[in-house]
Amino acid sequence: MAFAELLKNDAVLKKAYDFAKKAHNRQTRASGEPYFNHPLSAATTIAEEWNFQDPATLAAAFLHDVAEDTEYKIIDIKKEFGEEVAFLVDGVTKLGRVKYRGGESKIENMRKFILAISQDTRVLLIKLADRLHNMRTLQYLPPQKQKRIALETTEIYAPLAYRLGMFRISGELADLAFPYIYPQEQKWLMENVKDKFEERENYAKRVTPIITDELSKNNVPLIEIDYRAKRYASLYNKLLKHEMNLDRIYDLVAIRAIVPTVEDCYAALGIIHKNWQPLPNRIKDYIALPKINGYQSLHTTVFGPESKIMEIQIRTPEMHQVAENGIAAHWAYQNKKEATAAPTKETSWIQKLRNWQSKNIEDLKIDFLKDRIMALTPKGEVIDLPQGATPVDFAYSIHSEIGNHCIGARVNGRIAPLETQLKSGDLIEILIQKNKLPSGAWLSFVKTRHAKDHIRACLRQKKMGLLGHEVTNTELKLIAEDRIGLLHDVTNVIARSHINIVSHQSGFSNKFKVMKLVCNVTDKNKIEKLITKIKTIKGVRSIEHHFV
Ligand code: MN
């Protein structure tokens, strides 16, 4: 159904359309156009480009920026549109808070965060549609933002889309990001690749039915035929492996035919070669000689219609499964064929996502990562914690000093008790006070070993009369009658106690010499013994100490 028609027929959808339009009424995009064009575009992408017409998803797509950017909150959406739509909008809002900051471990955490929030895959679907429109309009943002968002798209969203089997979306996202990350390389590609992406895609679209006709005329059954033009981002990666020599790239246009049997594969190859002249040395028989990873297919490169070079891959459905999902898919396929066992878990959710028109939305839910919590710092960094973790665990994960001086926390903007159990997507702000120290009561609710160890260490030091574990030095203040050799005697005693002097200052107060010695020691017993010894030095009148 066309999206316009769907809008007309679905009252809730129409209501979401009107609600979002009104909520964003006065706002504009960086491009100057009305803000509502953005959620409208996201919803249209999902409904028309991806042909996923679940009303709740489309309503949430309309409303996806309402909670973050307008006066309305999730609670208002729940009131107007119910639990399901509010849940989806809340998920997309939470995803919007995480920000790419570079660094491999951070990227990994960010991916985990997104997967934890996207327990319901529809959340991710809306986020990808949102990102797609943002990438298509990225030219209006300031350069620094462009770069960060482009990197986030390449490092996070394109791989996630790929992993979910959304290959086309993944490729488009990577391609939209590429010029912002590699402007020079993009310029080079635009100058040197003869046929632009769109032209190549049109060509592939034109020749696919011609090949289909030839095969059917010759009675080769065809299960599926597919085409693609190579994207600039993936072309660039391939060129890096081929000394940037474009003449060595043969798959700028590629067609893939899936036929029932191995015999059909060879028959199809023969028909293709009869019609279009193959390039020498480009025929690869990975059926007779599979790749090490189990990959099988026939590959050939031919001068296709209009004498343009294109690559053709021919394989059976089983080989296709292996190529797309890895060798594990082979077993899943075998099992499915024999109907003896369920496919492996991973393959089954990839499958379901691929057929996402499936009515059984519940089945789309991803149930991994369920024992981890992905919480966010105010800067959008992801902190990975175990289930049941509290703001105190969060504080210690950031830094032991933040944990030790933590006095309170804001969870999603509201003051919350330190024993609150965090949820994935919570944004946590830790309140600290420099002179405060951990309480023993924390040990009863913290979840992480890391927090427990630090709290115990800090409590031990507190017991010994130390202020905090950052104390490493003690300042000794001596008052003594001045004499030749006084300083020598004092430093000698300290040295013999195996204590290092960090700094030394002296001056006079009336007739007395005042010495301040900062020593690298915090052990109470050691300090007491040292003081006793110093007091026996001739002329010393008094000695005080404090931790610094
Ligand atoms: Mn948005």
XYZ file of N, CA and C in Angstrom, residues 62-164:
309
model
N 7.077 9.117 13.241
C 6.595 10.508 13.213
C 6.961 11.236 14.503
N 6.850 10.502 15.620
C 6.986 11.121 16.943
C 8.400 11.019 17.508
N 9.361 10.510 16.716
C 10.635 10.103 17.327
C 11.449 11.234 17.947
N 11.251 12.478 17.514
C 11.999 13.595 18.110
C 11.152 14.458 19.041
N 9.904 14.070 19.236
C 8.997 14.891 20.030
C 9.440 14.963 21.494
N 9.806 13.819 22.063
C 10.147 13.786 23.489
C 11.442 14.538 23.780
N 12.368 14.521 22.832
C 13.672 15.141 23.071
C 13.635 16.650 22.757
N 12.898 17.024 21.724
C 13.033 18.390 21.198
C 11.823 19.296 21.353
N 10.736 18.814 21.948
C 9.567 19.687 22.098
C 9.101 19.676 23.554
N 8.035 20.420 23.809
C 7.533 20.520 25.188
C 6.887 19.210 25.665
N 6.556 18.312 24.734
C 5.880 17.074 25.114
C 6.878 16.025 25.596
N 6.454 15.205 26.541
C 7.319 14.171 27.101
C 6.751 12.790 26.759
N 7.523 11.761 27.099
C 7.089 10.383 26.832
C 5.707 10.119 27.433
N 5.491 10.674 28.621
C 4.210 10.447 29.306
C 3.038 10.967 28.474
N 3.261 12.099 27.766
C 2.205 12.641 26.896
C 1.938 11.704 25.723
N 3.029 11.143 25.188
C 2.882 10.221 24.052
C 2.140 8.962 24.496
N 2.453 8.520 25.718
C 1.780 7.338 26.250
C 0.276 7.600 26.383
N -0.038 8.797 26.875
C -1.436 9.161 27.066
C -2.187 9.194 25.725
N -1.533 9.751 24.715
C -2.201 9.942 23.427
C -2.177 8.690 22.551
N -1.061 7.929 22.631
C -0.873 6.856 21.646
C -0.682 5.470 22.257
N -0.642 5.413 23.580
C -0.547 4.111 24.226
C 0.869 3.639 24.464
N 0.952 2.536 25.180
C 2.188 1.944 25.682
C 3.204 1.636 24.568
N 2.719 0.976 23.503
C 3.620 0.457 22.469
C 4.363 1.584 21.746
N 3.612 2.586 21.293
C 4.226 3.707 20.574
C 5.175 4.468 21.508
N 4.731 4.686 22.767
C 5.559 5.410 23.736
C 6.862 4.656 23.994
N 6.765 3.338 24.067
C 7.946 2.503 24.290
C 8.955 2.664 23.137
N 8.454 2.669 21.917
C 9.332 2.815 20.752
C 9.975 4.199 20.722
N 9.193 5.240 20.997
C 9.736 6.602 20.992
C 10.783 6.743 22.100
N 10.489 6.166 23.270
C 11.437 6.222 24.377
C 12.765 5.571 23.982
N 12.690 4.429 23.306
C 13.900 3.739 22.856
C 14.720 4.597 21.904
N 14.060 5.196 20.920
C 14.775 6.034 19.939
C 15.379 7.255 20.642
N 14.643 7.817 21.607
C 15.146 8.963 22.362
C 16.427 8.586 23.109
N 16.419 7.408 23.727
C 17.603 6.947 24.461
C 18.782 6.718 23.511
N 18.509 6.142 22.354
C 19.587 5.930 21.375
C 20.208 7.259 20.957
N 19.364 8.297 20.922
C 19.848 9.610 20.498
C 20.833 10.225 21.477
N 20.857 9.719 22.700
C 21.735 10.313 23.715
C 23.164 9.818 23.629
N 23.373 8.675 23.024
C 24.720 8.107 22.985
C 25.505 8.782 21.864
N 26.735 9.178 22.186
C 27.539 9.914 21.222
C 28.876 9.215 20.983
N 29.225 9.151 19.701
C 30.491 8.538 19.329
C 31.664 9.416 19.765
N 32.624 8.820 20.467
C 33.800 9.585 20.903
C 35.106 8.925 20.487
N 35.043 7.968 19.586
C 36.271 7.325 19.113
C 36.816 6.306 20.100
N 37.828 5.554 19.666
C 38.455 4.565 20.544
C 37.754 3.221 20.431
N 38.526 2.167 20.178
C 37.950 0.844 19.899
C 37.020 0.348 21.008
N 37.468 0.467 22.279
C 36.654 -0.102 23.361
C 35.356 0.682 23.496
N 35.426 1.994 23.198
C 34.221 2.813 23.289
C 33.241 2.452 22.177
N 33.779 2.151 21.011
C 32.918 1.748 19.893
C 32.175 0.474 20.270
N 32.906 -0.466 20.849
C 32.305 -1.737 21.237
C 31.184 -1.509 22.256
N 31.454 -0.636 23.244
C 30.438 -0.331 24.249
C 29.222 0.332 23.639
N 29.481 1.185 22.661
C 28.378 1.888 22.017
C 27.494 0.904 21.258
N 28.120 -0.040 20.573
C 27.343 -1.057 19.860
C 26.496 -1.855 20.849
N 27.112 -2.188 21.979
C 26.379 -2.966 22.991
C 25.203 -2.164 23.524
N 25.444 -0.869 23.733
C 24.379 0.008 24.224
C 23.201 -0.014 23.259
N 23.520 0.149 21.992
C 22.451 0.221 20.990
C 21.680 -1.093 20.933
N 22.389 -2.197 21.014
C 21.701 -3.488 20.977
C 20.847 -3.703 22.221
N 21.353 -3.208 23.372
C 20.578 -3.365 24.607
C 19.285 -2.558 24.535
N 19.380 -1.357 23.970
C 18.195 -0.502 23.854
C 17.251 -1.047 22.785
N 17.858 -1.664 21.765
C 17.049 -2.144 20.648
C 16.578 -3.578 20.872
N 16.210 -3.897 22.094
C 15.632 -5.208 22.373
C 14.475 -5.452 21.412
N 13.747 -4.380 21.149
C 12.727 -4.436 20.123
C 13.338 -3.836 18.859
N 13.546 -4.668 17.845
C 14.277 -4.247 16.651
C 13.638 -3.060 15.949
N 12.354 -2.842 16.191
C 11.694 -1.716 15.548
C 12.314 -0.387 15.989
N 12.857 -0.355 17.226
C 13.542 0.849 17.711
C 14.730 1.160 16.799
N 15.496 0.123 16.495
C 16.675 0.291 15.647
C 16.272 0.694 14.230
N 15.187 0.119 13.777
C 14.684 0.426 12.444
C 14.371 1.922 12.320
N 13.699 2.472 13.321
C 13.366 3.903 13.310
C 14.654 4.720 13.384
N 15.575 4.273 14.243
C 16.837 4.990 14.385
C 17.601 5.016 13.055
N 17.585 3.903 12.334
C 18.298 3.848 11.047
C 17.640 4.774 10.018
N 16.310 4.851 10.036
C 15.611 5.749 9.113
C 15.923 7.204 9.470
N 15.974 7.472 10.770
C 16.332 8.801 11.279
C 17.748 9.160 10.819
N 18.679 8.215 11.008
C 20.064 8.460 10.632
C 20.219 8.638 9.123
N 19.471 7.872 8.376
C 19.553 7.964 6.920
C 19.186 9.378 6.461
N 18.100 9.912 7.008
C 17.716 11.275 6.607
C 18.735 12.299 7.109
N 19.247 12.106 8.307
C 20.272 13.024 8.808
C 21.525 12.988 7.938
N 21.884 11.806 7.453
C 23.057 11.689 6.576
C 22.781 12.326 5.208
N 21.546 12.189 4.750
C 21.207 12.771 3.447
C 21.178 14.295 3.501
N 21.093 14.857 4.715
C 21.053 16.316 4.855
C 22.241 16.819 5.686
N 23.307 16.048 5.706
C 24.452 16.381 6.573
C 25.188 17.644 6.110
N 25.051 17.993 4.835
C 25.796 19.147 4.307
C 25.442 20.460 5.005
N 24.293 20.495 5.706
C 23.877 21.746 6.338
C 24.490 21.956 7.724
N 25.142 20.934 8.254
C 25.705 21.064 9.602
C 27.134 21.612 9.552
N 27.599 22.190 10.673
C 28.990 22.672 10.715
C 29.977 21.503 10.575
N 31.162 21.740 9.979
C 32.115 20.673 9.646
C 32.444 19.726 10.795
N 32.616 20.270 11.994
C 33.007 19.408 13.105
C 31.931 18.370 13.427
N 30.671 18.838 13.368
C 29.550 17.926 13.610
C 29.440 16.907 12.486
N 29.667 17.362 11.269
C 29.607 16.456 10.109
C 30.543 15.281 10.325
N 31.766 15.596 10.734
C 32.791 14.568 10.885
C 32.388 13.569 11.982
N 31.916 14.086 13.130
C 31.560 13.200 14.227
C 30.401 12.286 13.833
N 29.395 12.858 13.203
C 28.218 12.066 12.835
C 28.568 11.065 11.732
N 29.430 11.488 10.798
C 29.838 10.574 9.716
C 30.615 9.393 10.298
N 31.515 9.675 11.241
C 32.288 8.597 11.865
C 31.374 7.657 12.645
N 30.438 8.253 13.368
C 29.482 7.451 14.134
C 28.688 6.538 13.203
N 28.327 7.077 12.042
C 27.565 6.298 11.068
C 28.389 5.129 10.522
N 29.646 5.403 10.170
C 30.504 4.345 9.618
C 30.878 3.293 10.649
N 31.175 3.778 11.861
C 31.688 2.855 12.873
C 30.573 2.088 13.573
N 29.406 2.689 13.688
C 28.353 2.096 14.508
C 27.144 1.645 13.678
N 26.512 2.599 13.002
C 25.206 2.284 12.415
C 25.304 1.434 11.148
N 26.288 1.720 10.275
C 26.398 0.902 9.061
C 26.700 -0.566 9.416
N 27.671 -0.836 10.328
C 27.910 -2.238 10.696
C 26.702 -2.900 11.374
N 25.972 -2.135 12.178
C 24.793 -2.709 12.832
C 23.737 -3.101 11.804
N 23.509 -2.210 10.844
C 22.535 -2.504 9.798
C 22.984 -3.755 9.037
N 24.277 -3.832 8.770
C 24.810 -4.988 8.041
C 24.571 -6.277 8.824
N 24.872 -6.195 10.115
C 24.716 -7.357 10.970
C 23.268 -7.832 11.028
N 22.355 -6.899 10.884
C 20.938 -7.259 10.908
C 20.443 -7.691 9.531
